[in-house]
Short mmCIF file of C-alpha atoms in Angstrom, two decimals:
data_model
loop_
_atom_site.label_atom_id
_atom_site.label_comp_id
_atom_site.label_asym_id
_atom_site.label_seq_id
_atom_site.Cartn_x
_atom_site.Cartn_y
_atom_site.Cartn_z
CA MET A 1 0.32 0.37 0.16
CA ASN A 2 1.04 3.66 -1.10
CA MET A 3 1.33 5.47 2.23
CA GLU A 4 1.62 9.38 2.27
CA THR A 5 3.88 11.39 4.25
CA PRO A 6 2.29 13.91 6.25
CA THR A 7 1.30 17.57 4.90
CA PRO A 8 3.21 20.35 7.25
CA LEU A 9 2.09 22.72 8.63
CA SER A 10 3.08 25.84 7.15
CA SER A 11 1.60 29.48 9.27
CA GLY A 12 -0.46 27.42 11.77
CA HIS A 13 -2.95 26.22 8.93
CA LEU A 14 -3.16 22.92 6.86
CA ALA A 15 -2.79 22.83 3.82
CA GLN A 16 -5.37 22.69 1.60
CA GLN A 17 -6.94 18.94 1.00
CA VAL A 18 -9.40 17.64 -1.41
CA ALA A 19 -12.10 15.81 0.28
CA PHE A 20 -15.51 13.75 0.28
CA GLN A 21 -18.65 15.85 1.28
CA ARG A 22 -21.07 13.42 3.23
CA SER A 23 -23.88 13.70 0.34
CA GLU A 24 -21.34 11.87 -1.86
CA LEU A 25 -19.45 9.40 0.79
CA ASN A 26 -23.34 8.48 1.53
CA LEU A 27 -23.55 7.27 -2.20
CA ILE A 28 -20.18 5.58 -2.24
CA LEU A 29 -21.39 3.80 1.07
CA GLY A 30 -24.13 3.02 -0.03
CA LEU A 31 -22.91 1.18 -2.79
CA TYR A 32 -19.86 -0.13 -1.20
CA GLY A 33 -22.26 -1.85 1.69
CA ARG A 34 -24.38 -3.61 -1.28
CA MET A 35 -21.57 -4.91 -2.53
CA VAL A 36 -19.88 -6.06 0.78
CA ALA A 37 -23.52 -7.80 0.98
CA ALA A 38 -22.92 -9.71 -2.37
CA GLY A 39 -19.84 -10.81 -0.85
CA GLU A 40 -17.88 -9.06 -4.02
CA TRP A 41 -16.03 -6.36 -1.85
CA ARG A 42 -14.29 -6.49 2.09
CA ASP A 43 -12.24 -3.52 2.32
CA TYR A 44 -12.11 0.39 1.58
CA GLY A 45 -9.41 3.45 1.99
CA ILE A 46 -9.79 6.90 1.55
CA SER A 47 -7.52 9.46 1.08
CA CYS A 48 -7.40 12.66 1.05
CA LEU A 49 -5.18 14.37 -1.29
CA LYS A 50 -3.85 17.87 -2.39
CA ASP A 51 -5.55 17.66 -5.32
CA ALA A 52 -8.35 14.56 -4.89
CA ALA A 53 -10.03 12.52 -2.84
CA VAL A 54 -9.55 8.82 -3.83
CA PHE A 55 -12.28 5.89 -2.08
CA SER A 56 -10.15 2.68 -3.05
CA VAL A 57 -12.03 -0.63 -2.63
CA PHE A 58 -10.54 -4.31 -2.19
CA ARG A 59 -11.34 -7.60 -2.46
CA ARG A 60 -8.87 -8.44 -0.03
CA THR A 61 -6.33 -5.88 2.49
CA ALA A 62 -3.00 -6.67 0.97
CA GLU A 63 -3.99 -6.28 -2.45
CA THR A 64 -4.12 -3.59 -4.78
CA PRO A 65 -7.56 -1.62 -4.91
CA LEU A 66 -10.07 -3.34 -7.44
CA TYR A 67 -11.78 0.33 -8.19
CA MET A 68 -10.82 3.63 -7.32
CA ILE A 69 -13.25 6.56 -7.02
CA GLU A 70 -11.97 9.54 -7.63
CA LYS A 71 -12.87 13.14 -7.05
CA ARG A 72 -10.96 15.59 -8.85
CA PRO A 73 -12.27 19.44 -8.50
CA ARG A 74 -9.80 21.12 -10.86
CA LEU A 75 -11.47 18.76 -13.53
CA ARG A 76 -14.75 19.83 -13.42
CA HIS A 77 -15.28 22.23 -16.13
CA ARG A 78 -13.76 19.82 -18.56
CA GLN A 79 -14.33 15.80 -18.37
CA GLY A 80 -16.09 16.38 -14.70
CA MET A 81 -14.62 15.53 -11.38
CA TYR A 82 -15.75 12.51 -10.28
CA SER A 83 -14.44 9.05 -12.18
CA VAL A 84 -14.71 5.38 -11.48
CA ILE A 85 -10.58 3.54 -12.12
CA GLY A 86 -9.78 0.03 -13.02
CA MET A 87 -7.25 -2.03 -10.85
CA ASP A 88 -5.01 -1.63 -13.94
CA GLY A 89 -5.50 2.00 -14.64
CA GLN A 90 -7.54 2.47 -16.80
CA ILE A 91 -10.23 4.97 -16.55
CA LEU A 92 -13.49 3.30 -16.74
CA LYS A 93 -16.58 5.97 -16.30
CA ARG A 94 -15.56 10.12 -16.08
CA GLY A 95 -18.43 12.49 -15.46
CA HIS A 96 -20.20 15.23 -13.86
CA ASP A 97 -22.62 13.24 -11.66
CA LEU A 98 -21.17 10.95 -9.01
CA LYS A 99 -24.52 9.08 -8.88
CA THR A 100 -23.82 8.41 -12.66
CA VAL A 101 -20.33 8.04 -12.65
CA LEU A 102 -21.30 4.63 -10.26
CA ARG A 103 -23.81 3.17 -12.26
CA VAL A 104 -20.69 1.28 -13.54
CA LEU A 105 -20.41 -0.12 -10.75
CA GLU A 106 -23.55 -1.08 -10.17
CA ARG A 107 -23.89 -3.22 -13.43
CA LYS A 108 -21.19 -5.71 -11.56
CA LEU A 109 -23.58 -5.54 -8.55
CA ILE A 110 -26.65 -6.91 -10.58
CA ARG A 111 -24.34 -9.63 -12.43
CA ALA A 112 -23.24 -10.62 -9.17
CA VAL A 113 -26.10 -10.75 -7.73
CA GLU A 114 -27.97 -13.02 -10.56
#
């Protein structure tokens, strides 16, 4: 697992970080709970970085992430700030609406339950 070094304090203020809002986390954790119940996912990690917030999904804790759900506000006026990235680094879906972007993973849930 890649561990980021702590961001040093500058002038008594924390460096600006990107984070998921509560409504975004509700959507992501709702999907996560359904995938855990289906036996597809087992663990997750959240990283709040300077330019992105990343929700990583794991089948097993010691593995590389199956999927990464990223929020990159800098891309909000271009392709959209939300993206789902597969374990091979390929962007599976990108867009402006998180709920729409997460549908690419919901389709995998429908196949898993069949």
